[in-house]
CSV table of C-alpha atoms in Angstrom, one decimal:
chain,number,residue,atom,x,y,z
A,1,UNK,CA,0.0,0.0,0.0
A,2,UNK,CA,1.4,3.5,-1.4
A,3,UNK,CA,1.0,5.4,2.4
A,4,UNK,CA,2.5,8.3,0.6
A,5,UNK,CA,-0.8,9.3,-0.9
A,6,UNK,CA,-2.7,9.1,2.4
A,7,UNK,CA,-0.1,11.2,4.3
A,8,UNK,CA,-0.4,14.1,1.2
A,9,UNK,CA,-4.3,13.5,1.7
A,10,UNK,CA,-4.0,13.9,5.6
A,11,UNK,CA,-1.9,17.6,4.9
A,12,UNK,CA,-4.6,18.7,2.7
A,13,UNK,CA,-7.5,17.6,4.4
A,14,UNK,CA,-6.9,19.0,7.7
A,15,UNK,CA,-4.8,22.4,6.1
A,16,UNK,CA,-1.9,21.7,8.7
A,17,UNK,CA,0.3,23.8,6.2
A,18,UNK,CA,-1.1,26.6,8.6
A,19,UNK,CA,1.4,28.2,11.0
A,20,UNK,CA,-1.0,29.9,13.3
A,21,UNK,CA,-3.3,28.0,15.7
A,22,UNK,CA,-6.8,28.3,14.9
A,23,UNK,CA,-9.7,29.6,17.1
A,24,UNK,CA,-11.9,27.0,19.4
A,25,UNK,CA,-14.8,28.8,18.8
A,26,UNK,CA,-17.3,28.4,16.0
A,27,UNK,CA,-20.6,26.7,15.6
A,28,UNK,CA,-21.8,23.5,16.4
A,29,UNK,CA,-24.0,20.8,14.5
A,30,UNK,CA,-27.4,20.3,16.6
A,31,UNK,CA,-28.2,17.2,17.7
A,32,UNK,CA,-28.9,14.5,16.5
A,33,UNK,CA,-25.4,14.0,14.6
A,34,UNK,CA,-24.0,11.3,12.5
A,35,UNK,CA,-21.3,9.5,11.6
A,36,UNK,CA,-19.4,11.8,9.7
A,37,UNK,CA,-20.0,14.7,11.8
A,38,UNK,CA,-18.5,12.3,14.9
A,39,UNK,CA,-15.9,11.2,13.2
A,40,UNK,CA,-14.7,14.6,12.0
A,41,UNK,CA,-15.6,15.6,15.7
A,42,UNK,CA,-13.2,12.5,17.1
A,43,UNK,CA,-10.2,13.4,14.4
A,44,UNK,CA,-10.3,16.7,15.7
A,45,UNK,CA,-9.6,15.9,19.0
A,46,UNK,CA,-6.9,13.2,18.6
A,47,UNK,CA,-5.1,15.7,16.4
A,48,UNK,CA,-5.3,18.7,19.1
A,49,UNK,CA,-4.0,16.0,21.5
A,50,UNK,CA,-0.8,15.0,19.3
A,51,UNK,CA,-1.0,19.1,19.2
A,52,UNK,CA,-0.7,19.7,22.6
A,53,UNK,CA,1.6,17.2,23.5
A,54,UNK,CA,3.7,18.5,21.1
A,55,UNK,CA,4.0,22.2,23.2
A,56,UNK,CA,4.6,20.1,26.3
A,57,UNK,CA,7.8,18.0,24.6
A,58,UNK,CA,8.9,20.7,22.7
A,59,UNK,CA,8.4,23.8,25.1
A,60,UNK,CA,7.5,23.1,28.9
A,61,UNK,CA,10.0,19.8,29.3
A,62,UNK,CA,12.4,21.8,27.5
A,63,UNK,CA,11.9,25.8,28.7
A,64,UNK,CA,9.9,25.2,31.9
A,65,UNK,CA,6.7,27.5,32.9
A,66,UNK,CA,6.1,31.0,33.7
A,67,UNK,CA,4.8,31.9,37.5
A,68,UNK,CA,1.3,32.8,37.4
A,69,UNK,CA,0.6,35.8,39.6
A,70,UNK,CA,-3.5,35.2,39.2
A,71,UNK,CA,-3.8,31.7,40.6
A,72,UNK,CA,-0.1,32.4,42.6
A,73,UNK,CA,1.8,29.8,41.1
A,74,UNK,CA,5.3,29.8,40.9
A,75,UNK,CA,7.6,29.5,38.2
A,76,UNK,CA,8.6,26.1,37.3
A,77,UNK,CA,11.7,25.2,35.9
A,78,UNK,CA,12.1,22.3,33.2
A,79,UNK,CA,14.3,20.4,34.9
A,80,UNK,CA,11.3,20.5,37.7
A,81,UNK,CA,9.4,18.6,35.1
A,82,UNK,CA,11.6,16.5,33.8
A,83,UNK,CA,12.0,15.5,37.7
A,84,UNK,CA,8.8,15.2,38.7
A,85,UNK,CA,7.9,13.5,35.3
A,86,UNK,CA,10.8,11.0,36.1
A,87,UNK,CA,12.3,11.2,33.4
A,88,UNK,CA,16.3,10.4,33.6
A,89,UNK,CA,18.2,13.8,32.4
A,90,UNK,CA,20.7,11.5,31.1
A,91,UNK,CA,18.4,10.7,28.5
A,92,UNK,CA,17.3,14.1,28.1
A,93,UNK,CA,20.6,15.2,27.5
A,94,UNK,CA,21.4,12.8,24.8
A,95,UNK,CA,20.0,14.3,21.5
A,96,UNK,CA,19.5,10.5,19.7
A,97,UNK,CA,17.4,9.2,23.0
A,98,UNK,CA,15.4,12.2,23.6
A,99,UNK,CA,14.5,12.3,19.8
A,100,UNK,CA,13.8,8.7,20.1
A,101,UNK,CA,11.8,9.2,23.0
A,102,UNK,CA,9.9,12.3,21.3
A,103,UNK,CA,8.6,9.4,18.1
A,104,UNK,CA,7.7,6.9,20.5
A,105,UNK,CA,5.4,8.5,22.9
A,106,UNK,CA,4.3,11.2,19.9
A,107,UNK,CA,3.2,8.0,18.4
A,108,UNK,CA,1.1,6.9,21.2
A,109,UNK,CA,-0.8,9.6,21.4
A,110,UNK,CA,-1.8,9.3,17.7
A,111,UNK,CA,-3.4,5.6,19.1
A,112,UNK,CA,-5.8,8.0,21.2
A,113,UNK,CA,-9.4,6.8,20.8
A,114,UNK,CA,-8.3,4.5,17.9
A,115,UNK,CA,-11.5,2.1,18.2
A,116,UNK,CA,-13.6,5.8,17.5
A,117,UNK,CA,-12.1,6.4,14.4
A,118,UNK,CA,-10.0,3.8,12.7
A,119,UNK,CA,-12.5,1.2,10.6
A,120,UNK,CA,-9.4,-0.3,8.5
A,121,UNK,CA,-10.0,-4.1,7.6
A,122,UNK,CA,-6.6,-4.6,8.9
A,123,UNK,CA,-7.7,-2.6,12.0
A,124,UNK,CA,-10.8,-4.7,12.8
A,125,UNK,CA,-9.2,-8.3,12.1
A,126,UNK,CA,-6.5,-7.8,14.7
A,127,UNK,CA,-8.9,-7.4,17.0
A,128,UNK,CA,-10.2,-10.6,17.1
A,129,UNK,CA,-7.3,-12.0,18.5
A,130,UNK,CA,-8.6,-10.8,21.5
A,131,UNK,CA,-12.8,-10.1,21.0
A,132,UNK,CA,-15.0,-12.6,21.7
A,133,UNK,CA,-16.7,-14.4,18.4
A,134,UNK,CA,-19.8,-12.6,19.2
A,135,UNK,CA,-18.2,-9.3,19.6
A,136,UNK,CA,-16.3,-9.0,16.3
A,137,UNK,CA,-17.0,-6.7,13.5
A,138,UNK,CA,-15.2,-9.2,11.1
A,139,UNK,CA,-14.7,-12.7,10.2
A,140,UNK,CA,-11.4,-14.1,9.7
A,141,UNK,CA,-11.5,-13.4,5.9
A,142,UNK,CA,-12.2,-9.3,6.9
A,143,UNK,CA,-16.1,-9.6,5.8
A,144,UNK,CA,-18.4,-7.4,7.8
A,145,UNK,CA,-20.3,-9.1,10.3
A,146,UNK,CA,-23.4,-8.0,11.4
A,147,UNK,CA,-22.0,-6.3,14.0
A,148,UNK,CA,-22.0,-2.8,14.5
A,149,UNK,CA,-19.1,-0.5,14.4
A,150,UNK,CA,-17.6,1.4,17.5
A,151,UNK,CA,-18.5,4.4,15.4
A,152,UNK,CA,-21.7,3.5,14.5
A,153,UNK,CA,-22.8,2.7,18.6
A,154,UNK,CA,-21.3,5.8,20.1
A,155,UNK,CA,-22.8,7.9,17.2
A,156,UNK,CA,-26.2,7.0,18.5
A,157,UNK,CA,-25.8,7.4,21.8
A,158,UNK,CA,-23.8,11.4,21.1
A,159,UNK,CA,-25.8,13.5,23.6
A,160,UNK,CA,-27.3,11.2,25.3
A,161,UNK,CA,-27.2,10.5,29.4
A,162,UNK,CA,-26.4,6.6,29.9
A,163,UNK,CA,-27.3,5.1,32.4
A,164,UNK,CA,-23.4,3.3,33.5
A,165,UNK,CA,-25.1,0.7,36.1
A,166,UNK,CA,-27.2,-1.4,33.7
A,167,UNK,CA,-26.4,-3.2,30.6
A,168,UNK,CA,-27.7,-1.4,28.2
A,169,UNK,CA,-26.7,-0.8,24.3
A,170,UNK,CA,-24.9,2.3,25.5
A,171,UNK,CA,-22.8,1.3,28.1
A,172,UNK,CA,-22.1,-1.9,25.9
A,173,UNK,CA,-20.6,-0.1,23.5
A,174,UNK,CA,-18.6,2.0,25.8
A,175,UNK,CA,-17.2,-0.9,27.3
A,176,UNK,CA,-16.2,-2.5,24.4
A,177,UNK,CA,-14.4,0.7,23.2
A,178,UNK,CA,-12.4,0.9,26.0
A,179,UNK,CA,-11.2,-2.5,26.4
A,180,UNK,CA,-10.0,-2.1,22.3
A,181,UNK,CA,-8.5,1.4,23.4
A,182,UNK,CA,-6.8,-0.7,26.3
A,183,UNK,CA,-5.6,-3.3,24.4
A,184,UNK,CA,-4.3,-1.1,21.7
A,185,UNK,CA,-2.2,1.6,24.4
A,186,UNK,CA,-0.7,-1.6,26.4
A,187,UNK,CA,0.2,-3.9,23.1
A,188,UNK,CA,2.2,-0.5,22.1
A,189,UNK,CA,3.8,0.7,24.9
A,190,UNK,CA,4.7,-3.1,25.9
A,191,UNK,CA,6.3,-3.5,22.6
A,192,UNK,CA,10.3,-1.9,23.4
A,193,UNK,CA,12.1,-4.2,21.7
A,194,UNK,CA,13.2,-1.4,18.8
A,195,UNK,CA,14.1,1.4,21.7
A,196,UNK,CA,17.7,2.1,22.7
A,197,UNK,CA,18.0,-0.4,26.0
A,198,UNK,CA,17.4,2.6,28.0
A,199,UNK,CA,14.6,3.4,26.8
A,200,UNK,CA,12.8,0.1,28.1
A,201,UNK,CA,12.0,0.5,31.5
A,202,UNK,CA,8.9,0.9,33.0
A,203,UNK,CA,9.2,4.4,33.3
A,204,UNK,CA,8.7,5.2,29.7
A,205,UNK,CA,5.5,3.6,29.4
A,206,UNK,CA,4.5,5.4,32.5
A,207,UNK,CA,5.0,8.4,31.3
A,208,UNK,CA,3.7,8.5,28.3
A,209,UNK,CA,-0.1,6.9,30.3
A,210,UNK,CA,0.5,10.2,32.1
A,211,UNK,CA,1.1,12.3,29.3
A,212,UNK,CA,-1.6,10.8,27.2
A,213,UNK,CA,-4.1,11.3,30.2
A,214,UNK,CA,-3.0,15.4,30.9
A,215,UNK,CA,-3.7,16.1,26.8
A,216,UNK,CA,-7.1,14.0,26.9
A,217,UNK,CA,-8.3,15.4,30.3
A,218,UNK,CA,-7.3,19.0,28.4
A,219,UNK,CA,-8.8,18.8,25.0
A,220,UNK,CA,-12.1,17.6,26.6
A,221,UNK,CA,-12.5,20.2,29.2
A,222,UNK,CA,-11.5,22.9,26.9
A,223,UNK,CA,-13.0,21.2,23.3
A,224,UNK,CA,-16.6,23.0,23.7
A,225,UNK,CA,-18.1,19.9,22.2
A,226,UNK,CA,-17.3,17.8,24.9
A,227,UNK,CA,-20.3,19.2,26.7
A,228,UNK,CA,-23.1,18.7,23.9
A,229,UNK,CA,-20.6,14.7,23.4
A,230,UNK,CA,-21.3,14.1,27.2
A,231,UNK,CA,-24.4,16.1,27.7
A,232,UNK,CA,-22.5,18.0,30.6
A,233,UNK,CA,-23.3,21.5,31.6
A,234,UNK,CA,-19.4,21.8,32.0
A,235,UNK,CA,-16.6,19.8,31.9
A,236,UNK,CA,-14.1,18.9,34.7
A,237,UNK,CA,-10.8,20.9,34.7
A,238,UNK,CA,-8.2,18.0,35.2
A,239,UNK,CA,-5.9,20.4,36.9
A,240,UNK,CA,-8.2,21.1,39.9
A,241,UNK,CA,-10.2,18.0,40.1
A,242,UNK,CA,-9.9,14.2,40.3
A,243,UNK,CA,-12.3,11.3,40.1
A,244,UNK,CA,-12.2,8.7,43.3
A,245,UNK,CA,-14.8,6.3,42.5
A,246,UNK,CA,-17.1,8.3,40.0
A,247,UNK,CA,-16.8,11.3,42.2
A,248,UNK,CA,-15.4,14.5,40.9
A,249,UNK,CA,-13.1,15.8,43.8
A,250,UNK,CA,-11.1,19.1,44.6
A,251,UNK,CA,-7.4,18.9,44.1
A,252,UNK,CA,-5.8,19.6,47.5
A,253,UNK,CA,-3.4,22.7,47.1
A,254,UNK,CA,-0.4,21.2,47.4
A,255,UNK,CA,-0.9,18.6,44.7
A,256,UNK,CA,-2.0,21.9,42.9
A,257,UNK,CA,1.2,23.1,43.5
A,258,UNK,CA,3.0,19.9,41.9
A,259,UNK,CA,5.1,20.5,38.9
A,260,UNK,CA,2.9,18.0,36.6
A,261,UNK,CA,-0.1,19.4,37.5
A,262,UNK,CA,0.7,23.0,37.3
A,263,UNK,CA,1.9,22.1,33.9
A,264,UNK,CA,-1.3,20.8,33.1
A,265,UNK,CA,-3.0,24.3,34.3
A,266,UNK,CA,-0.6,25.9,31.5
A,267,UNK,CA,-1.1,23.7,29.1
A,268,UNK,CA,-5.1,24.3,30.0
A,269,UNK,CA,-4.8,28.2,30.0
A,270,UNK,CA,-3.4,27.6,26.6
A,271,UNK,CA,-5.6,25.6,24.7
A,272,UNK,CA,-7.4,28.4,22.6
A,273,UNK,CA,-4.2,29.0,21.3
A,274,UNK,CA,-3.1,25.6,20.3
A,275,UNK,CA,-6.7,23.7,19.6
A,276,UNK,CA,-8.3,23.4,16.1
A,277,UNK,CA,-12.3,23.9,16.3
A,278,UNK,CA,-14.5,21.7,15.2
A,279,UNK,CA,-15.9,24.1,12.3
A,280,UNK,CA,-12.2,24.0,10.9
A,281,UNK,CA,-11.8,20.6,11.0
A,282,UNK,CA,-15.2,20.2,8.9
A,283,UNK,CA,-14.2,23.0,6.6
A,284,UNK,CA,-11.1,20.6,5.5
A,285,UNK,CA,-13.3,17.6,5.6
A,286,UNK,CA,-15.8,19.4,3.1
A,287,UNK,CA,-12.5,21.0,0.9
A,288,UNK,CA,-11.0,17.2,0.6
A,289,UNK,CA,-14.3,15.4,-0.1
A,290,UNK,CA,-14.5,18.4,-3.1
A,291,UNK,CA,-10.9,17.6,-4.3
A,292,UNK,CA,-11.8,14.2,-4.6
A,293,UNK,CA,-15.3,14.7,-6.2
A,294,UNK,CA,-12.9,16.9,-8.6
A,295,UNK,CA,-10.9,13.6,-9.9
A,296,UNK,CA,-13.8,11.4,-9.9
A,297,UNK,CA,-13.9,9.9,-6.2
A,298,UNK,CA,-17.7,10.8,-5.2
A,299,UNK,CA,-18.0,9.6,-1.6
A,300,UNK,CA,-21.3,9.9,-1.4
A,301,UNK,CA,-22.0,6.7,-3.5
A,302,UNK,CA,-20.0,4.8,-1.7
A,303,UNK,CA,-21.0,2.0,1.0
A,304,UNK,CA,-20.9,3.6,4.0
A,305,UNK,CA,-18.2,1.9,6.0
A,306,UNK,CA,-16.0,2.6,2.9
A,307,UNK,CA,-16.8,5.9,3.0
A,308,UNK,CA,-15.7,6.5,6.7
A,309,UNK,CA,-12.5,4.6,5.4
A,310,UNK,CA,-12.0,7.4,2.5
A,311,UNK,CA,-12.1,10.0,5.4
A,312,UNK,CA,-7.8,10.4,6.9
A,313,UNK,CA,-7.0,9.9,10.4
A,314,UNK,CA,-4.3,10.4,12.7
A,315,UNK,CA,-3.6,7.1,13.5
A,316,UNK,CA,-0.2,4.9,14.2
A,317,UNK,CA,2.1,6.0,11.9
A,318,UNK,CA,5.5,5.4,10.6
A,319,UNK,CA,5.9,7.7,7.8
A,320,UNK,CA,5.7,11.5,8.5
A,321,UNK,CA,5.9,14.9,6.5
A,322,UNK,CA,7.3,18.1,8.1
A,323,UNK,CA,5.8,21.2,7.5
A,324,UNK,CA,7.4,24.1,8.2
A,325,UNK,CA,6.4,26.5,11.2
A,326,UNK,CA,7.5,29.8,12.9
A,327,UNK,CA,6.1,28.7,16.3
A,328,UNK,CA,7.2,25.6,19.1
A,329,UNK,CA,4.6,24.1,17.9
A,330,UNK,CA,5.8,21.7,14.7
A,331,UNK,CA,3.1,20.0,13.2
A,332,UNK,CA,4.0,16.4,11.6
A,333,UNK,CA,1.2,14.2,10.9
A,334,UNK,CA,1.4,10.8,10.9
A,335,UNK,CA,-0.3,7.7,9.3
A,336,UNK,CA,-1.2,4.2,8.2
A,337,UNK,CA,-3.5,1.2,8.2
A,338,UNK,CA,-5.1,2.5,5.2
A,339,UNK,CA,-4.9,-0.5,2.2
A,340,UNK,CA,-8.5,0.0,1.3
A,341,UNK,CA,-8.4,3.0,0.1
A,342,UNK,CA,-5.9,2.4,-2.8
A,343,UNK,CA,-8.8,0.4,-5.2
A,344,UNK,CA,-11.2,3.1,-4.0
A,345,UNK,CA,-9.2,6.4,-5.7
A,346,UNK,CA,-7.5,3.5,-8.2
A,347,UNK,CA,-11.1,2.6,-9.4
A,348,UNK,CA,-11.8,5.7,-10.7
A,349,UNK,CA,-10.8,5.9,-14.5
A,350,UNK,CA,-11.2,9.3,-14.6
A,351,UNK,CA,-8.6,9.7,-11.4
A,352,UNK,CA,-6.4,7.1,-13.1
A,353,UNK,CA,-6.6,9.3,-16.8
A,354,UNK,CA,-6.0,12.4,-15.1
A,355,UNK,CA,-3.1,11.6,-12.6
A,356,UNK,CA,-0.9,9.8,-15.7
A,357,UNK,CA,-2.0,12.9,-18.2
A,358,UNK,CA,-0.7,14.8,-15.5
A,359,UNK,CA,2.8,13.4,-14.8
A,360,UNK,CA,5.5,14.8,-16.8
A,361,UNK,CA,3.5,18.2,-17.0
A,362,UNK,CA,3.6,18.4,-12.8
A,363,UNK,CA,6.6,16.7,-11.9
A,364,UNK,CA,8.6,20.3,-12.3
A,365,UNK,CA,6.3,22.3,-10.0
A,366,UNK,CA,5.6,19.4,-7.3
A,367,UNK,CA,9.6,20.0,-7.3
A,368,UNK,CA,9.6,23.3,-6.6
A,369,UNK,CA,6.5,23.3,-4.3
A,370,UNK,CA,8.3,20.8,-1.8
A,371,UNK,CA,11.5,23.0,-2.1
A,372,UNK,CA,9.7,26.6,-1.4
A,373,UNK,CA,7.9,25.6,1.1
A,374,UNK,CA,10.7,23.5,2.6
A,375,UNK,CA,8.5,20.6,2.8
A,376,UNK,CA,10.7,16.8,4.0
A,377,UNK,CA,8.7,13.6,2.7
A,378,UNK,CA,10.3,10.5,4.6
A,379,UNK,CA,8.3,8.5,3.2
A,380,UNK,CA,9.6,5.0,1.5
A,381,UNK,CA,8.9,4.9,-2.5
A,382,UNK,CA,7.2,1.7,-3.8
A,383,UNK,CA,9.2,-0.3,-6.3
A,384,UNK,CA,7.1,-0.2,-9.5
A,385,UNK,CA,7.4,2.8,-11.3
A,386,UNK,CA,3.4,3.1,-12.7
A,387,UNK,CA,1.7,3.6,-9.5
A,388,UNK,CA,4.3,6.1,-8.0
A,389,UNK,CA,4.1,8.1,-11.1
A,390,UNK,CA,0.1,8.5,-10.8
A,391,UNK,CA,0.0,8.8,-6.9
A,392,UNK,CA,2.2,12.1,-7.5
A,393,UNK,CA,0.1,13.7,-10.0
A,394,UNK,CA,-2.7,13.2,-7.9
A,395,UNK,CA,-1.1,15.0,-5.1
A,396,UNK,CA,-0.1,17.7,-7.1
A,397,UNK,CA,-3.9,17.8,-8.8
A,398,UNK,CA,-4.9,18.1,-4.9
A,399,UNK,CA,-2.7,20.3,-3.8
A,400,UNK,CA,-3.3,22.4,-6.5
A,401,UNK,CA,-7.6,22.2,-6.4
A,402,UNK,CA,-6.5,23.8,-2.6
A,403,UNK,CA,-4.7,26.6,-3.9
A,404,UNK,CA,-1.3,24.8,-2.8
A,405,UNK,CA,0.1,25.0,-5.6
């Protein structure tokens, strides 16, 4: 599978090429919503959580925090959070580990929610290694079953109250989405065998549940979806309060006053400044389903599980492209798990006609496009030369329908 064309359709689809963080506010789809509003909804949030980790790696582990006079919180230092984070400053130090580090636990936090969003065949068979028969969204050849996606069950209960001490539909499906999520975050983090030897202890897995848990508990209380999501009048500031058996509890001021936590409270006071709204991310969603109607991809006669396939996520990648940016805040998207979509854009002859028409005649400028804008692919070419040759025309027709080019 050509990933290369799914990581160009991830840049244009969202617009990361943006340097400036876009505004939280906007409006809202009313209830009821469906699938493709919640997934654009989910994407959203897993990419302002890669986002936000992001400022913490790049800026508070590395620069520390300013005091905030308001609230009377001190300064904290970055080696305070390094400390406090336990992590080694050995490792730190050491440019290779650290960067290691920073691709291991950046790619975690693309897992986030993956059972939401991800409907890949190859994402659904591997897990039935561990779902019941019963439970299983495919058979062993990848045909549907007549199960419902994860997507489909929490689209119909978006909004609603449900009722967590029977066994209902609801909770059913929430419980099943969390032990996939589960499954998924320990089967990563447990797998250290191609990390530098010191970066396999326990520690790093620790911190990256803690890391993964500060973004999350931020982009909810700040998202102003979450509320209509959870049907919530507000939602709980992570940095003040804490659950203890379903209960939301105060904070106790000095674990207030603890460098991970105050961190958390900066990373909180920040979010406006670092989040992407929902109406953005459906702006892209509508400008990429137009540059694909625009080759001959129409995605609205498609089956519908195909179509939530056709639609990129940020999801466990190993290939990446760099985009340049004046702030901390680098944005480098990652992807993969998407083989199904190759004989979806493939299938169209008119897609097929106007990507090899379009070769020779866009080769020059996809040239200089990717040295203007300083723009590193690290992506790994496939073999054949046909297929290449047409997936780069149709970036360039994409990137071009966006005014990229």
């Amino acid at each position: 599978m050509h990933k290369f064309l799914f990581v160009l359709l991830l840049f244009v689809f969202f617009g990361f090429g943006q340097t400036q963080a876009q505004s939280t506010s906007g409006k809202i789809p009313k209830l009821p919503w469906n699938e493709e509003q919640y997934l654009i909804h989910m994407n959203n949030h897993i990419n302002n959580n890669v986002i936000m980790f992001d400022e913490m790696f790049d800026n508070y582990l590395e620069h520390g925090i300013p005091a905030n006079k308001a609230e009377k919180l001190p300064a904290v230092t970055a080696k305070q959070l390094r400390k406090d984070l336990d992590i080694p400053e050995a490792v730190w130090k050491d440019p290779k580990l650290k960067s290691q580090l920073r691709t291991h636990l950046r790619k975690f936090m693309t897992l986030h929610d993956a059972s939401k969003v991800n409907t890949s065949t190859k994402f659904l068979l591997q897990q039935n290694e561990y779902l019941a028969p019963a439970e299983r969204f495919v058979d062993s050849t990848g045909k549907r079953t007549k199960n419902r996606l994860v997507v489909e069950g929490l689209t119909d209960i978006f909004g609603k109250k449900i009722d967590q001490t029977t066994n209902n539909p609801g909770k059913i499906t929430i419980d099943l989405q969390n032990r996939i999520d589960d499954h998924v975050a320990q089967k990563y983090l447990n797998n250290v065998d191609h990390l530098d030897e010191r970066l396999r202890g326990p520690w790093v897995k620790k911190l990256g549940l803690r890391l993964e848990l500060i973004v999350d508990k931020t982009e909810r209380w700040g998202n102003p979806v979450s509320k209509v999501e959870f049907n919530k009048p507000k939602m709980t500031r992570g940095s003040r309060f804490t659950y203890v058996q379903g209960k939301e509890i105060p904070r106790a001021d000095v674990e207030i006053r603890r460098p991970e936590i105050m961190m958390q409270y900066h990373l909180e006071e920040n979010y406006s400044k670092l989040a992407n709204s929902y109406e953005d991310a459906d702006r892209s969603f509508k400008s990429f389903f137009k540059s694909l109607k625009n080759i001959g991809v129409d995605h609205t006669k498609l089956d519908p599980i195909r179509k939530y396939e056709l639609i990129p996520l940020v999801q466990n990648g190993d290939r990446s492209i760099n985009l340049p940016a004046p702030s901390q805040t680098r944005k480098v998207l990652l992807l993969q798990n998407y083989d199904e979509l190759e004989d979806i854009i493939s299938s169209s002859p008119k897609a097929k006609q106007s990507m090899l028409e379009a070769t020779k005649r866009q080769k020059a400028k996809l040239a200089k496009y990717s040295t203007q804008k300083e723009t590193k692919l690290n992506l790994k070419r496939p073999k054949t030369l046909a297929v290449p040759a047409m997936i780069k025309c149709f970036e360039v027709n994409l990137l071009k329908s966006m005014g990229g080019i």
